[in-house]
Amino acid sequence: MAHLEARKHVSPDSGFPITLHPSFNPKIKDYSPPEPAREEITPEKDRALFADLEKKALFAVARRVDLTESVGTVLENVQLSQLTPQQLDELALLVTERGVVFFRDQDLTTEGQVELFGHYGILDRHPAQKDTKHVVIRGSREDHREILKYTPWPSGDFHADTSFEINPPSYSLLRMEEHPEVGGDTAWVSTYGLYDALSDAMKKFVDGLHAVHTSRLQYETIIDLWGANPNRAPIDSHHPAVRTHPVSGLKALHVNPGFVTGFAELKKYESDKLLDFFAYHIHSADDHSVRWKWAVGSVAMWDNRCTNHRVIPGTYEAPRRGIRTTVFGEKRESNQTKQTDEGNTEWLKRSVFRPGERGPS
């Protein structure tokens, strides 16, 4: 926590740092990002829509092992670097169904990863990302409960990658280059499952809301805690709280504690109580979550449109270093412009799941 401005301002009464409002933090107040705000783009058609529904080409070379009923699958005996374009499309389809797919002992290089992931669309760039093609992801050995007193972003909590963007990412891929033997795991939770677990009355209520996503809290934390300079000014956006996935046709709860600060249609106290409920709902969803133990050479590919994730903070001493690539997704639209629940049955008829079942949930 050495970078925190609050560490320079200690209360003579308690001996602890005084919590500073960002407006009074010169590092934040006086910083001017070098890049302009983003404009909305229309990405190419999702590669999963080109896939064979039975994924014959992919499963001809890879053994599938589902880690839980709801979310998370390992593909064994396969190298990502050797997959054909057709197999990569089928992998995308599997990711949209299972939320996250894992690989072990991969031979990918950074250059190979960037080239491979370009198959899925235009490479996105995190606000703190300096390289134009990938971002370095490290673990957290900070006490995230403690630093939340001094920096506003809940860095240890569940989130979907940069969900505040006009075009939030669709797919992300993380490849681990350095990792401790114990610690630094990542957890994913299925947002299909989170939606399914709601009561019918809550589904109807939330279906009409827009979640308020913001990068402001992370922006301030990047400057103050990370000691880095964001590329772009902070952004606020409203995305549907429930969204029909453009590939699977299944509804997913698009609320995450990392970037959502309220609901546009609700009053402040109403928003706060609903956010409290969703924080509980996400953290108690053990039946819709998976936790992955990393090793050097491990890879995870996930869909930010149907999962939230978080790195588990720890006290490990060994370095943790991964390379992440992401691609732009489509702008999130309300469910009124997408398929109805009845329309979802057509997807289920075409897929490996029986009509009426929530296959990926």
mmCIF file with all atom_site columns, C-alpha atoms in Angstrom, residues 253-335:
data_model
loop_
_atom_site.group_PDB
_atom_site.id
_atom_site.type_symbol
_atom_site.label_atom_id
_atom_site.label_alt_id
_atom_site.label_comp_id
_atom_site.label_asym_id
_atom_site.label_entity_id
_atom_site.label_seq_id
_atom_site.pdbx_PDB_ins_code
_atom_site.Cartn_x
_atom_site.Cartn_y
_atom_site.Cartn_z
_atom_site.occupancy
_atom_site.B_iso_or_equiv
_atom_site.pdbx_formal_charge
_atom_site.auth_seq_id
_atom_site.auth_comp_id
_atom_site.auth_asym_id
_atom_site.auth_atom_id
_atom_site.pdbx_PDB_model_num
ATOM 1  C CA . LEU A 1 253 ? -27.552 -11.416 -14.497 1.00 0.00 ? 253 LEU A CA 1
ATOM 2  C CA . HIS A 1 254 ? -25.223 -8.555  -15.469 1.00 0.00 ? 254 HIS A CA 1
ATOM 3  C CA . VAL A 1 255 ? -24.476 -7.120  -12.059 1.00 0.00 ? 255 VAL A CA 1
ATOM 4  C CA . ASN A 1 256 ? -21.060 -7.254  -10.426 1.00 0.00 ? 256 ASN A CA 1
ATOM 5  C CA . PRO A 1 257 ? -19.698 -5.676  -7.210  1.00 0.00 ? 257 PRO A CA 1
ATOM 6  C CA . GLY A 1 258 ? -16.510 -4.543  -8.946  1.00 0.00 ? 258 GLY A CA 1
ATOM 7  C CA . PHE A 1 259 ? -18.058 -1.940  -11.229 1.00 0.00 ? 259 PHE A CA 1
ATOM 8  C CA . VAL A 1 260 ? -21.792 -1.596  -10.517 1.00 0.00 ? 260 VAL A CA 1
ATOM 9  C CA . THR A 1 261 ? -22.726 1.196   -8.110  1.00 0.00 ? 261 THR A CA 1
ATOM 10 C CA . GLY A 1 262 ? -26.512 1.288   -8.439  1.00 0.00 ? 262 GLY A CA 1
ATOM 11 C CA . PHE A 1 263 ? -29.566 1.003   -10.680 1.00 0.00 ? 263 PHE A CA 1
ATOM 12 C CA . ALA A 1 264 ? -30.724 3.857   -12.890 1.00 0.00 ? 264 ALA A CA 1
ATOM 13 C CA . GLU A 1 265 ? -34.448 3.380   -12.251 1.00 0.00 ? 265 GLU A CA 1
ATOM 14 C CA . LEU A 1 266 ? -34.179 3.170   -8.438  1.00 0.00 ? 266 LEU A CA 1
ATOM 15 C CA . LYS A 1 267 ? -33.674 5.677   -5.665  1.00 0.00 ? 267 LYS A CA 1
ATOM 16 C CA . LYS A 1 268 ? -30.413 5.637   -3.703  1.00 0.00 ? 268 LYS A CA 1
ATOM 17 C CA . TYR A 1 269 ? -31.552 3.568   -0.707  1.00 0.00 ? 269 TYR A CA 1
ATOM 18 C CA . GLU A 1 270 ? -33.391 1.147   -2.986  1.00 0.00 ? 270 GLU A CA 1
ATOM 19 C CA . SER A 1 271 ? -30.239 0.712   -5.084  1.00 0.00 ? 271 SER A CA 1
ATOM 20 C CA . ASP A 1 272 ? -28.059 0.201   -2.020  1.00 0.00 ? 272 ASP A CA 1
ATOM 21 C CA . LYS A 1 273 ? -30.278 -2.539  -0.610  1.00 0.00 ? 273 LYS A CA 1
ATOM 22 C CA . LEU A 1 274 ? -30.479 -4.320  -3.949  1.00 0.00 ? 274 LEU A CA 1
ATOM 23 C CA . LEU A 1 275 ? -26.697 -4.135  -4.343  1.00 0.00 ? 275 LEU A CA 1
ATOM 24 C CA . ASP A 1 276 ? -26.311 -5.633  -0.864  1.00 0.00 ? 276 ASP A CA 1
ATOM 25 C CA . PHE A 1 277 ? -28.570 -8.495  -1.878  1.00 0.00 ? 277 PHE A CA 1
ATOM 26 C CA . PHE A 1 278 ? -26.673 -9.149  -5.102  1.00 0.00 ? 278 PHE A CA 1
ATOM 27 C CA . ALA A 1 279 ? -23.336 -9.128  -3.271  1.00 0.00 ? 279 ALA A CA 1
ATOM 28 C CA . TYR A 1 280 ? -24.735 -11.833 -0.993  1.00 0.00 ? 280 TYR A CA 1
ATOM 29 C CA . HIS A 1 281 ? -26.281 -13.652 -3.949  1.00 0.00 ? 281 HIS A CA 1
ATOM 30 C CA . ILE A 1 282 ? -22.981 -13.769 -5.860  1.00 0.00 ? 282 ILE A CA 1
ATOM 31 C CA . HIS A 1 283 ? -20.798 -14.786 -2.918  1.00 0.00 ? 283 HIS A CA 1
ATOM 32 C CA . SER A 1 284 ? -23.216 -17.500 -1.767  1.00 0.00 ? 284 SER A CA 1
ATOM 33 C CA . ALA A 1 285 ? -23.557 -19.091 -5.210  1.00 0.00 ? 285 ALA A CA 1
ATOM 34 C CA . ASP A 1 286 ? -21.292 -22.075 -4.541  1.00 0.00 ? 286 ASP A CA 1
ATOM 35 C CA . ASP A 1 287 ? -23.541 -24.201 -6.750  1.00 0.00 ? 287 ASP A CA 1
ATOM 36 C CA . HIS A 1 288 ? -22.797 -21.896 -9.685  1.00 0.00 ? 288 HIS A CA 1
ATOM 37 C CA . SER A 1 289 ? -19.081 -21.259 -9.131  1.00 0.00 ? 289 SER A CA 1
ATOM 38 C CA . VAL A 1 290 ? -15.725 -22.861 -9.842  1.00 0.00 ? 290 VAL A CA 1
ATOM 39 C CA . ARG A 1 291 ? -12.262 -22.172 -8.381  1.00 0.00 ? 291 ARG A CA 1
ATOM 40 C CA . TRP A 1 292 ? -9.180  -22.802 -10.509 1.00 0.00 ? 292 TRP A CA 1
ATOM 41 C CA . LYS A 1 293 ? -5.739  -23.633 -9.135  1.00 0.00 ? 293 LYS A CA 1
ATOM 42 C CA . TRP A 1 294 ? -3.198  -22.167 -11.525 1.00 0.00 ? 294 TRP A CA 1
ATOM 43 C CA . ALA A 1 295 ? 0.190   -23.511 -12.571 1.00 0.00 ? 295 ALA A CA 1
ATOM 44 C CA . VAL A 1 296 ? 2.760   -22.192 -15.028 1.00 0.00 ? 296 VAL A CA 1
ATOM 45 C CA . GLY A 1 297 ? 1.459   -22.961 -18.519 1.00 0.00 ? 297 GLY A CA 1
ATOM 46 C CA . SER A 1 298 ? -2.195  -22.994 -17.473 1.00 0.00 ? 298 SER A CA 1
ATOM 47 C CA . VAL A 1 299 ? -4.702  -21.055 -19.574 1.00 0.00 ? 299 VAL A CA 1
ATOM 48 C CA . ALA A 1 300 ? -8.289  -19.979 -18.933 1.00 0.00 ? 300 ALA A CA 1
ATOM 49 C CA . MET A 1 301 ? -10.669 -18.618 -21.571 1.00 0.00 ? 301 MET A CA 1
ATOM 50 C CA . TRP A 1 302 ? -13.936 -17.146 -20.346 1.00 0.00 ? 302 TRP A CA 1
ATOM 51 C CA . ASP A 1 303 ? -16.979 -15.223 -21.526 1.00 0.00 ? 303 ASP A CA 1
ATOM 52 C CA . ASN A 1 304 ? -17.551 -11.959 -19.647 1.00 0.00 ? 304 ASN A CA 1
ATOM 53 C CA . ARG A 1 305 ? -21.164 -11.965 -20.836 1.00 0.00 ? 305 ARG A CA 1
ATOM 54 C CA . CYS A 1 306 ? -22.071 -14.999 -18.721 1.00 0.00 ? 306 CYS A CA 1
ATOM 55 C CA . THR A 1 307 ? -19.524 -15.006 -15.856 1.00 0.00 ? 307 THR A CA 1
ATOM 56 C CA . ASN A 1 308 ? -18.053 -12.857 -13.119 1.00 0.00 ? 308 ASN A CA 1
ATOM 57 C CA . HIS A 1 309 ? -14.622 -13.671 -11.682 1.00 0.00 ? 309 HIS A CA 1
ATOM 58 C CA . ARG A 1 310 ? -12.169 -12.667 -8.968  1.00 0.00 ? 310 ARG A CA 1
ATOM 59 C CA . VAL A 1 311 ? -8.586  -13.493 -8.057  1.00 0.00 ? 311 VAL A CA 1
ATOM 60 C CA . ILE A 1 312 ? -8.407  -14.828 -4.504  1.00 0.00 ? 312 ILE A CA 1
ATOM 61 C CA . PRO A 1 313 ? -6.072  -12.583 -2.460  1.00 0.00 ? 313 PRO A CA 1
ATOM 62 C CA . GLY A 1 314 ? -3.353  -14.320 -0.454  1.00 0.00 ? 314 GLY A CA 1
ATOM 63 C CA . THR A 1 315 ? -0.074  -13.947 1.386   1.00 0.00 ? 315 THR A CA 1
ATOM 64 C CA . TYR A 1 316 ? 2.128   -15.935 -1.003  1.00 0.00 ? 316 TYR A CA 1
ATOM 65 C CA . GLU A 1 317 ? 5.659   -14.622 -1.632  1.00 0.00 ? 317 GLU A CA 1
ATOM 66 C CA . ALA A 1 318 ? 6.407   -16.146 -5.039  1.00 0.00 ? 318 ALA A CA 1
ATOM 67 C CA . PRO A 1 319 ? 5.645   -13.985 -8.090  1.00 0.00 ? 319 PRO A CA 1
ATOM 68 C CA . ARG A 1 320 ? 2.362   -14.307 -9.953  1.00 0.00 ? 320 ARG A CA 1
ATOM 69 C CA . ARG A 1 321 ? 2.348   -13.114 -13.550 1.00 0.00 ? 321 ARG A CA 1
ATOM 70 C CA . GLY A 1 322 ? -0.112  -13.804 -16.337 1.00 0.00 ? 322 GLY A CA 1
ATOM 71 C CA . ILE A 1 323 ? -0.759  -12.432 -19.832 1.00 0.00 ? 323 ILE A CA 1
ATOM 72 C CA . ARG A 1 324 ? -4.349  -11.514 -20.628 1.00 0.00 ? 324 ARG A CA 1
ATOM 73 C CA . THR A 1 325 ? -5.893  -10.767 -23.992 1.00 0.00 ? 325 THR A CA 1
ATOM 74 C CA . THR A 1 326 ? -9.498  -9.644  -24.497 1.00 0.00 ? 326 THR A CA 1
ATOM 75 C CA . VAL A 1 327 ? -11.674 -8.756  -27.467 1.00 0.00 ? 327 VAL A CA 1
ATOM 76 C CA . PHE A 1 328 ? -14.418 -6.170  -27.853 1.00 0.00 ? 328 PHE A CA 1
ATOM 77 C CA . GLY A 1 329 ? -17.973 -7.380  -27.447 1.00 0.00 ? 329 GLY A CA 1
ATOM 78 C CA . GLU A 1 330 ? -21.214 -5.932  -28.736 1.00 0.00 ? 330 GLU A CA 1
ATOM 79 C CA . LYS A 1 331 ? -22.970 -3.103  -26.918 1.00 0.00 ? 331 LYS A CA 1
ATOM 80 C CA . ARG A 1 332 ? -25.361 -4.537  -24.380 1.00 0.00 ? 332 ARG A CA 1
ATOM 81 C CA . GLU A 1 333 ? -28.983 -4.154  -25.345 1.00 0.00 ? 333 GLU A CA 1
ATOM 82 C CA . SER A 1 334 ? -32.110 -4.591  -23.281 1.00 0.00 ? 334 SER A CA 1
ATOM 83 C CA . ASN A 1 335 ? -33.927 -7.912  -23.317 1.00 0.00 ? 335 ASN A CA 1
#
